[in-house]
mmCIF file of C-alpha atoms in Angstrom:
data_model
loop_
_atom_site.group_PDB
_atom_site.id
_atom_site.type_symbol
_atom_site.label_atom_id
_atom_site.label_comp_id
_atom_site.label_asym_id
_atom_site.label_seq_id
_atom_site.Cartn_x
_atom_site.Cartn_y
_atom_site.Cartn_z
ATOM 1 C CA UNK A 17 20.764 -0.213 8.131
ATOM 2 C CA UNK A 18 20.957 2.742 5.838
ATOM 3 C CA UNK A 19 23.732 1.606 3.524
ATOM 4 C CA UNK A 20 22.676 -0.400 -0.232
ATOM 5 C CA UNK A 21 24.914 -3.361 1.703
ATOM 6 C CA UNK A 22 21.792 -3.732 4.068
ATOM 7 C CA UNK A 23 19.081 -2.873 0.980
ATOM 8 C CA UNK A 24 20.916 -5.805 -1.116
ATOM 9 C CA UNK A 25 20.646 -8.378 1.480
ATOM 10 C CA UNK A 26 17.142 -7.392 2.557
ATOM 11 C CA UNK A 27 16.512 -7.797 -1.369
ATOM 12 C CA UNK A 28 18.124 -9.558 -4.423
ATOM 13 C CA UNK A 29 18.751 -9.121 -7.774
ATOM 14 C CA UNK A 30 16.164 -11.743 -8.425
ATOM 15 C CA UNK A 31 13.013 -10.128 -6.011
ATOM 16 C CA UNK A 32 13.855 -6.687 -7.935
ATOM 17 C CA UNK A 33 13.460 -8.595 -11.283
ATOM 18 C CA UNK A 34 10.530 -10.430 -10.134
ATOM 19 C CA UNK A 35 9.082 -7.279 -8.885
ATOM 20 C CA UNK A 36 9.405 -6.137 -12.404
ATOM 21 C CA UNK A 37 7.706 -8.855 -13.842
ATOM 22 C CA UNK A 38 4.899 -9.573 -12.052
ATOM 23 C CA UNK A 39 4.125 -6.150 -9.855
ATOM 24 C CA UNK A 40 4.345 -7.529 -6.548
ATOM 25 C CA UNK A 41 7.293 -9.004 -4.352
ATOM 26 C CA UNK A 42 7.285 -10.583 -1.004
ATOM 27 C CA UNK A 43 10.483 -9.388 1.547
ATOM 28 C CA UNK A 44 10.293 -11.496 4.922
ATOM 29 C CA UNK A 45 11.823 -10.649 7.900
ATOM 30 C CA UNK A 46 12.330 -6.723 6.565
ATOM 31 C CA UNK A 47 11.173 -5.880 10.658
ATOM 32 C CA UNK A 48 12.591 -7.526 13.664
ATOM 33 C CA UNK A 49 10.360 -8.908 16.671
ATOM 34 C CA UNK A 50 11.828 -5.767 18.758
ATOM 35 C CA UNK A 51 10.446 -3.630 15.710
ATOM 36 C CA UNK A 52 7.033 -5.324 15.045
ATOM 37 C CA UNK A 53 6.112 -5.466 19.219
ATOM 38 C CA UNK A 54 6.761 -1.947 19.056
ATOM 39 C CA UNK A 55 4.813 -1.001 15.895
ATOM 40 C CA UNK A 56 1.756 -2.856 17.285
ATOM 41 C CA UNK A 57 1.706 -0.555 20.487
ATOM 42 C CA UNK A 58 2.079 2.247 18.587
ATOM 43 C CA UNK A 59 -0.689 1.596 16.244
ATOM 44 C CA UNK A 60 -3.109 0.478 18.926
ATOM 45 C CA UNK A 61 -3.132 3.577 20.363
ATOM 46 C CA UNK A 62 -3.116 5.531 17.092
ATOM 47 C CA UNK A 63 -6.096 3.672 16.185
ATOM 48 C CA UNK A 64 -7.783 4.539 19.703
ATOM 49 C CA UNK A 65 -6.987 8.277 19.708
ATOM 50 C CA UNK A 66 -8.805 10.484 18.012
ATOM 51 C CA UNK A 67 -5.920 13.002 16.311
ATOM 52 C CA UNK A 68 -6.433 16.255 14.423
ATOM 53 C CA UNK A 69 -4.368 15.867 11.659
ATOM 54 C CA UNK A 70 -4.698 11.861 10.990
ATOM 55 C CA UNK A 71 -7.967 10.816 9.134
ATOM 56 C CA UNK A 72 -10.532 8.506 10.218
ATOM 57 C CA UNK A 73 -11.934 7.037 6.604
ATOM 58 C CA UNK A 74 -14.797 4.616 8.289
ATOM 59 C CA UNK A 75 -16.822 4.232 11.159
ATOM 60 C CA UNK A 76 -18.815 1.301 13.058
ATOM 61 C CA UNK A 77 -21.912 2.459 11.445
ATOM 62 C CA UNK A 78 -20.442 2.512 7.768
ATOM 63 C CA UNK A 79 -21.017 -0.390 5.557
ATOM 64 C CA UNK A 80 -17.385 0.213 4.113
ATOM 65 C CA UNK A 81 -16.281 -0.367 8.108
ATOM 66 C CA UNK A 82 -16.920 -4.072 6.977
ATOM 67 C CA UNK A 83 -14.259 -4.128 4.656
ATOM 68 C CA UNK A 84 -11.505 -1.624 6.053
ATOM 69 C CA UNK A 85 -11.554 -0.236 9.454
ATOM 70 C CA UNK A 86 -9.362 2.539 7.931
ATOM 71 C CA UNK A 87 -7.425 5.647 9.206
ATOM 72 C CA UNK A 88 -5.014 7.692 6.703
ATOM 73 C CA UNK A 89 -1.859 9.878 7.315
ATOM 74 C CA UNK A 90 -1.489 8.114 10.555
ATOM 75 C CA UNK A 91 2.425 9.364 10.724
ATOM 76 C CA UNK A 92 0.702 13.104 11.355
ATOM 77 C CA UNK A 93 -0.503 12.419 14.859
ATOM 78 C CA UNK A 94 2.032 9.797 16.308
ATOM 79 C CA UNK A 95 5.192 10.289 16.088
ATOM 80 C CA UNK A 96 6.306 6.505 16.650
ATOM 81 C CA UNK A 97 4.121 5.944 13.736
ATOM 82 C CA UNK A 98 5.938 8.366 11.874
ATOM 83 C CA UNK A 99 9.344 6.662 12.821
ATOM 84 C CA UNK A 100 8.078 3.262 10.736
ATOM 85 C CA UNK A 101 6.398 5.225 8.317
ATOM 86 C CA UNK A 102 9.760 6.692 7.457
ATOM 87 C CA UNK A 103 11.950 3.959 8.148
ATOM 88 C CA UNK A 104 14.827 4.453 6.128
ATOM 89 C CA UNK A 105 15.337 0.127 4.999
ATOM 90 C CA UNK A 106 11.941 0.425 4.025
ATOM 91 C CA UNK A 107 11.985 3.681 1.915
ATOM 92 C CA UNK A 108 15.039 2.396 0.360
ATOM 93 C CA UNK A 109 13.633 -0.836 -1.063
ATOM 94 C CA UNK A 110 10.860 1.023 -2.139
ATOM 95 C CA UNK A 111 13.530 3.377 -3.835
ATOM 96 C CA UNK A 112 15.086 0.231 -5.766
ATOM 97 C CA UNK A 113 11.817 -1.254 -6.765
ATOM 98 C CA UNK A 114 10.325 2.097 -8.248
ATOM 99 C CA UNK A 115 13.998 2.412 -10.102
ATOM 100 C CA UNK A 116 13.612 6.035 -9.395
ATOM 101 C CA UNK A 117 16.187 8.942 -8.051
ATOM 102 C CA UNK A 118 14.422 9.454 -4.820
ATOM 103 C CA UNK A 119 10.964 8.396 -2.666
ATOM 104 C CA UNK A 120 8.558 10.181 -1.158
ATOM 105 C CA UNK A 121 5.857 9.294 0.723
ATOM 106 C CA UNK A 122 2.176 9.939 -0.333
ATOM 107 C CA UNK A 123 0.585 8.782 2.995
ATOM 108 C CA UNK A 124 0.410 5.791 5.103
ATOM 109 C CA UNK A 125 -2.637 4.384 6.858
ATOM 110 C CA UNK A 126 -3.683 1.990 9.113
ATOM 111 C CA UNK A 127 -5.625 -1.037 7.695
ATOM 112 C CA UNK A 128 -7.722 -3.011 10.602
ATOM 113 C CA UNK A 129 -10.122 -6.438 8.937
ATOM 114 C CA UNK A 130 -12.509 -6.656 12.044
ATOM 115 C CA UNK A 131 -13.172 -9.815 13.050
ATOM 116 C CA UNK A 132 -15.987 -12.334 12.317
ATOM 117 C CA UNK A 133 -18.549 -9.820 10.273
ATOM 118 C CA UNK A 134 -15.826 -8.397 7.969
ATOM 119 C CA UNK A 135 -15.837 -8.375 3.950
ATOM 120 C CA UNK A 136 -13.330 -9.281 1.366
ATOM 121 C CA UNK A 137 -11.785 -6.262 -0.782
ATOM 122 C CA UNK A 138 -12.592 -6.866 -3.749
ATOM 123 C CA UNK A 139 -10.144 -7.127 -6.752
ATOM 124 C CA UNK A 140 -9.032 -3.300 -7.662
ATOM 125 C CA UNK A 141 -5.885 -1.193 -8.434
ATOM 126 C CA UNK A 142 -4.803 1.892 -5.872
ATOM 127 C CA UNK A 143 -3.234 3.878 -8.839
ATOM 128 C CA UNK A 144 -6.878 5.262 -9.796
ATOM 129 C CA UNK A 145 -7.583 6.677 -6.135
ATOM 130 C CA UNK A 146 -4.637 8.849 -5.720
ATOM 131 C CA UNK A 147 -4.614 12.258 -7.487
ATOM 132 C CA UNK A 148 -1.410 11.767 -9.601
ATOM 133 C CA UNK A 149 -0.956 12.622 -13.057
ATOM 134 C CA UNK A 150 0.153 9.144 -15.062
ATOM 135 C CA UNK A 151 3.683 8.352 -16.516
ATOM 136 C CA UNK A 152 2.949 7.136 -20.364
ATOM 137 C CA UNK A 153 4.989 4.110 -21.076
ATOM 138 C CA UNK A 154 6.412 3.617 -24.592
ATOM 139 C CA UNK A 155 3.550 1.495 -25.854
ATOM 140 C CA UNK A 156 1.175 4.576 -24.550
ATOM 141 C CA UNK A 157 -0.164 2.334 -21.774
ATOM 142 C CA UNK A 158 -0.298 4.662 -18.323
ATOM 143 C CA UNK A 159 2.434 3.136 -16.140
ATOM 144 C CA UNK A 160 3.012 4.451 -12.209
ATOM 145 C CA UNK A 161 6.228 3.706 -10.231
ATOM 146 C CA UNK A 162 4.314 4.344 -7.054
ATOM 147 C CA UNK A 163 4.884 1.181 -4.781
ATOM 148 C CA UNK A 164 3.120 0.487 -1.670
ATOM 149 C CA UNK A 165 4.413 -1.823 1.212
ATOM 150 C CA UNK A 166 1.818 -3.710 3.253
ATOM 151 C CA UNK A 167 3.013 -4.664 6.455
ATOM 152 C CA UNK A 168 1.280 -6.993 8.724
ATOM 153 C CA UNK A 169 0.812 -6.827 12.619
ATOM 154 C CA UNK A 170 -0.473 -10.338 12.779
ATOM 155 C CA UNK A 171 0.198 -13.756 10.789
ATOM 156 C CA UNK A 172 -2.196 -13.668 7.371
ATOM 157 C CA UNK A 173 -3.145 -15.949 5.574
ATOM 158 C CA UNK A 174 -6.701 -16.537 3.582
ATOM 159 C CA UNK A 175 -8.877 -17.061 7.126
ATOM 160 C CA UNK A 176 -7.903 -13.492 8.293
ATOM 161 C CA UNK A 177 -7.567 -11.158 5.562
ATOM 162 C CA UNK A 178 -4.251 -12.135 3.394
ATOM 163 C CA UNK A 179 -3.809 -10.269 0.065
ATOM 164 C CA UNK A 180 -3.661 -11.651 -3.415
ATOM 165 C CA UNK A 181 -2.204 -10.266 -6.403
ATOM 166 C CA UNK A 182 -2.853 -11.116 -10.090
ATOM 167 C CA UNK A 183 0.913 -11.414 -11.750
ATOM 168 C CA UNK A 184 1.613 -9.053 -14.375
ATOM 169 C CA UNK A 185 -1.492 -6.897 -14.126
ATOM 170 C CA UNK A 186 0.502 -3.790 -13.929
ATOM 171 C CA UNK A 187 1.230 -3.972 -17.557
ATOM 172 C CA UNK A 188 -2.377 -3.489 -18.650
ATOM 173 C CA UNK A 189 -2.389 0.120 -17.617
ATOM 174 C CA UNK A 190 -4.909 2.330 -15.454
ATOM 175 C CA UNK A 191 -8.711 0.994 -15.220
ATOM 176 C CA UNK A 192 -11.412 3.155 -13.365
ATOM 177 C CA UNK A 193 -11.460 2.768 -9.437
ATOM 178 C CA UNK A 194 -13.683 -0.056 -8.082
ATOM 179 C CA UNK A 195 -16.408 1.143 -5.186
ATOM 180 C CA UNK A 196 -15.060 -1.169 -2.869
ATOM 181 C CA UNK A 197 -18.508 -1.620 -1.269
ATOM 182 C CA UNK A 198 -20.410 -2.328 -4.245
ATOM 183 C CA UNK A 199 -17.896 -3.754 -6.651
ATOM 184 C CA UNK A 200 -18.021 -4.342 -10.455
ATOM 185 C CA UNK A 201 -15.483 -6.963 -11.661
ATOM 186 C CA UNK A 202 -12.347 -5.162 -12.921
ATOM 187 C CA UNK A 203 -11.662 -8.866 -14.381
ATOM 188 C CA UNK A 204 -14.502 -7.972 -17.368
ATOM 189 C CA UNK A 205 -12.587 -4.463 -18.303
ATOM 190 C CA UNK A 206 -9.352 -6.259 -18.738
ATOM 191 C CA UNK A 207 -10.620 -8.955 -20.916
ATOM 192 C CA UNK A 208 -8.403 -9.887 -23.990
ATOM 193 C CA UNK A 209 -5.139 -9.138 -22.357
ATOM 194 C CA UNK A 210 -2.481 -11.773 -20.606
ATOM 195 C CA UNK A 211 -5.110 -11.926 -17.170
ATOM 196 C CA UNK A 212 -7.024 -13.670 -19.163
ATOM 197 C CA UNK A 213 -4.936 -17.063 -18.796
ATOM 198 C CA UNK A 214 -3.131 -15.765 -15.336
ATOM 199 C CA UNK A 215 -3.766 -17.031 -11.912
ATOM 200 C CA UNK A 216 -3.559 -15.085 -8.762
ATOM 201 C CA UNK A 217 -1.119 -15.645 -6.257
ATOM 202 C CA UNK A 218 -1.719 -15.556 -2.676
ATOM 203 C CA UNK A 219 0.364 -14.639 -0.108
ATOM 204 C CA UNK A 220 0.322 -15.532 3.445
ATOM 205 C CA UNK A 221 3.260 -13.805 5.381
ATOM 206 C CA UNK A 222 4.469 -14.412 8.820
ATOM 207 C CA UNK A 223 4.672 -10.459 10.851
ATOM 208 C CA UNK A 224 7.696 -9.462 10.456
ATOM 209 C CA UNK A 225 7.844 -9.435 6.255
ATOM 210 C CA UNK A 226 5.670 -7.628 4.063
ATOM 211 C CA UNK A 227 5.077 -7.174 0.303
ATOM 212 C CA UNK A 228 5.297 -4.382 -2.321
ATOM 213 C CA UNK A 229 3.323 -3.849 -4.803
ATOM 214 C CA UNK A 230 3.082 -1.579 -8.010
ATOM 215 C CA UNK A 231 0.323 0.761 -7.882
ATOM 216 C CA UNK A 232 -1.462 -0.529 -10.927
ATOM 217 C CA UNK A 233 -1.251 -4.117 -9.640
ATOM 218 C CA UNK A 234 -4.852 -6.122 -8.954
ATOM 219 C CA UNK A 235 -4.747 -7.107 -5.643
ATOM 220 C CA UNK A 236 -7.653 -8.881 -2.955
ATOM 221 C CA UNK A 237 -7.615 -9.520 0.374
ATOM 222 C CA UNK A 238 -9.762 -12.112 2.070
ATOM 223 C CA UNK A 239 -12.141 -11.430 4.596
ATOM 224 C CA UNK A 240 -11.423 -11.587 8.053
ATOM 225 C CA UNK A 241 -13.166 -15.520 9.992
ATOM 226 C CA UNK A 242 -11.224 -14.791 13.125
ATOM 227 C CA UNK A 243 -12.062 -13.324 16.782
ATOM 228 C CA UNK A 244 -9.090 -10.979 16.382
ATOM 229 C CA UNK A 245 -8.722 -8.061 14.005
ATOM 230 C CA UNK A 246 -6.205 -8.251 11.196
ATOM 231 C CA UNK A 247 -4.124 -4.945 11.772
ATOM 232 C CA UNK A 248 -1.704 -3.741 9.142
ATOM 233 C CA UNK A 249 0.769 -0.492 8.529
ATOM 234 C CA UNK A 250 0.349 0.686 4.846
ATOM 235 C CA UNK A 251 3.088 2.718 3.370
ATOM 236 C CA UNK A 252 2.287 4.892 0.029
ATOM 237 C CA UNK A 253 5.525 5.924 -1.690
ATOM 238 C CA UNK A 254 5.797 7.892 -5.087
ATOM 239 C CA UNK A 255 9.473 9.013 -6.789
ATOM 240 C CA UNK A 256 10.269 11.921 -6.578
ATOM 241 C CA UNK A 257 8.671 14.455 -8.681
ATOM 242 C CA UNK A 258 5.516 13.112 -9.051
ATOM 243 C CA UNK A 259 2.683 16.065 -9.898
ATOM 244 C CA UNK A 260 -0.731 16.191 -8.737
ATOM 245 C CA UNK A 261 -3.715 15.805 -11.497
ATOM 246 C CA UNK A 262 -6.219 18.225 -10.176
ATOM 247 C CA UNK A 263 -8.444 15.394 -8.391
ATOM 248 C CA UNK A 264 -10.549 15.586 -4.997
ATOM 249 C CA UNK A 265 -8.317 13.624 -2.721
ATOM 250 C CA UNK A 266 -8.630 13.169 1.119
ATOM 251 C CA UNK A 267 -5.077 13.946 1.276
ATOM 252 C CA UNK A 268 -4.357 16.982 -0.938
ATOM 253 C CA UNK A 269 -7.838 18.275 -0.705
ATOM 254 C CA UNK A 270 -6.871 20.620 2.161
ATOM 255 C CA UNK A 271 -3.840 21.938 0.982
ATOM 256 C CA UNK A 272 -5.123 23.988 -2.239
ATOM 257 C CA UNK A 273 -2.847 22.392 -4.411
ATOM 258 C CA UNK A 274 -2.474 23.522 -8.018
ATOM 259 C CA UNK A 275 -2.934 21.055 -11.044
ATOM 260 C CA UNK A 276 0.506 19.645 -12.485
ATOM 261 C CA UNK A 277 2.058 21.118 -9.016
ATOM 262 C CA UNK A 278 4.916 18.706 -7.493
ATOM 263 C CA UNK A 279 3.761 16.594 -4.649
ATOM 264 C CA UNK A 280 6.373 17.596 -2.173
ATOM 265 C CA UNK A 281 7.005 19.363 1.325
ATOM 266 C CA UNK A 282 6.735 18.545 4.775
ATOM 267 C CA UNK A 283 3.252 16.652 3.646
ATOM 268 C CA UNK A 284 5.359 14.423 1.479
ATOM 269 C CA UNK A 285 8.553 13.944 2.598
ATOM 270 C CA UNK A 286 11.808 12.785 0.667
ATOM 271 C CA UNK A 287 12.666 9.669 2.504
ATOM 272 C CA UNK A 288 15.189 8.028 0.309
ATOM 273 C CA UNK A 289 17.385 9.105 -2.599
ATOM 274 C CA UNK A 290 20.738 8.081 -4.828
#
C-alpha cells in the first residue's frame, strides 16, 4: 500500500492533471468496506467522548451547529482516528496532487450534517481560515498547495449534504473568509474572472471514495433532508515547510507559535515524502 505502484493505480496521470485544472478530483474506492466499517466506529465514539486535546467547534445550542456539527484535531484523542488520519495511501495522493517534497498534516476533523433541521455551507474557500503565510504564483496571484481530502461515512449526494466545487476557482487567488452562518456571496468578489461563465460540479460519492480539493477551491455542500446524520473524516494536509502567518487559529493558538515559524512537530506530522 505504501509503494507509488499502489499511489498510481489509486490515481492516474489524467485525475493528477485534472486536479490541476480544475482544483478538485474525485478517487473512489481509495478505502475498503473493512476500512470504512471501521472508521465509522471509531468516529462515533470520537464524536461521543468528550477528549482533552480534540476540539469541539459547535454545540446543540449554536446556530453554526446547523451547518457543521464540527470537532477538530480529532487524531489527538483517538488513536484509531489517528491511524486514518495518517494513512499512508492517503497522505501519498495528497503528496502527488500538492506536487510537493513531503506532506504534513494541518489537522483533521470530524464533519457531522444533522439531520432534517440542518443548513447548506455556503460557497467559500478553506485557504483564508488557516494561519498560513501564501505561496505567490508567477502572475502574483496567492496560490496554496494545501489539499484537503473529504471522506464520507455515508452515501452523499444533494439530499444529505454532498459537496460542490466550482472548476478552476483556485486560479483566482485568496478572497476573505465567508461567516459561514451569515454568508455574503463570494460569487460578487470574483466577478470578471473565468467563474463568471463556469458551472459547478457536484459530486455524489458512494463511502468508500472521497475527493481532494485545493485549498483555494469554492466548494458547497447541500444541506442535510434525511433522518440520519451525514458523517465525514476531513483530512488537512500542507507540504512540507509551510510557515505560519501570525493569525489567531484554533489550532496553533495554544502553542505560542512565532510568525514565519515552520508548521512542523509532533502537532503536524510528516506523513509522506519523496
Amino acid at each position: 500500500m505504501e509503494n507509488m505502484d499502489m499511489v498510481n493505480r489509486v490515481i492516474s496521470t489524467e485525475q493528477k492533471e485534472f486536479y490541476n485544472e480544475y482544483g478538485f478530483v474525485q478517487v473512489d474506492n481509495i478505502l475498503t468496506k473493512d476500512e470504512i466499517a471501521e472508521l465509522t466506529s471509531y468516529i462515533e465514539e470520537a464524536m461521543s467522548e468528550q477528549g482533552s486535546r480534540s476540539q469541539k467547534t459547535s454545540t446543540p445550542d449554536m446556530s453554526y451547529y446547523r451547518v457543521l456539527n464540527q470537532k477538530v484535531n480529532v487524531w489527538r484523542d483517538h488513536a484509531g482516528i489517528a491511524r486514518y488520519t495518517a494513512h499512508p495511501l492517503l497522505a501519498k495522493v495528497a503528496l502527488e496532487l500538492a506536487e510537493a517534497s513531503g506532506i504534513r498534516l494541518f489537522h483533521d476533523q470530524a464533519l457531522w450534517k444533522m439531520p432534517q433541521d440542518s443548513k447548506e455551507t455556503p460557497w467559500h474557500q478553506d485557504f483564508p481560515y488557516w494561519p498560513m503565510n501564501d505561496e505567490i504564483g508567477s502572475e502574483g496571484v496567492n496560490r496554496t498547495k494545501t489539499v484537503s481530502a473529504w471522506i464520507p461515512l455515508d452515501d452523499v449526494d444533494e439530499t444529505n449534504g454532498c459537496l460542490m466545487f466550482v472548476p478552476g476557482t483556485q486560479k483566482i487567488g485568496k478572497l476573505q473568509g465567508i461567516d459561514l452562518v451569515n454568508p455574503r456571496n463570494i460569487f460578487d468578489e470574483a466577478k470578471g474572472t473565468a467563474i463568471d461563465t463556469t458551472k459547478p460540479v457536484q459530486v455524489p460519492l458512494r463511502k468508500g471514495s472521497c475527493t481532494f480539493h485545493n485549498g483555494l477551491t469554492f466548494h458547497y455542500a447541500h444541506a442535510n433532508k434525511t433522518d440520519k446524520p451525514r458523517r465525514v473524516l476531513a483530512i488537512i494536509y500542507m507540504p512540507d515547510g509551510t510557515t505560519y502567518n501570525g493569525k489567531a487559529h484554533i489550532i496553533t493558538d495554544p502553542l505560542n507559535l512565532k510568525q514565519d515559524e515552520k508548521l512542523q512537530g509532533g502537532m503536524f506530522p510528516l506523513l509522506a515524502r519523496r
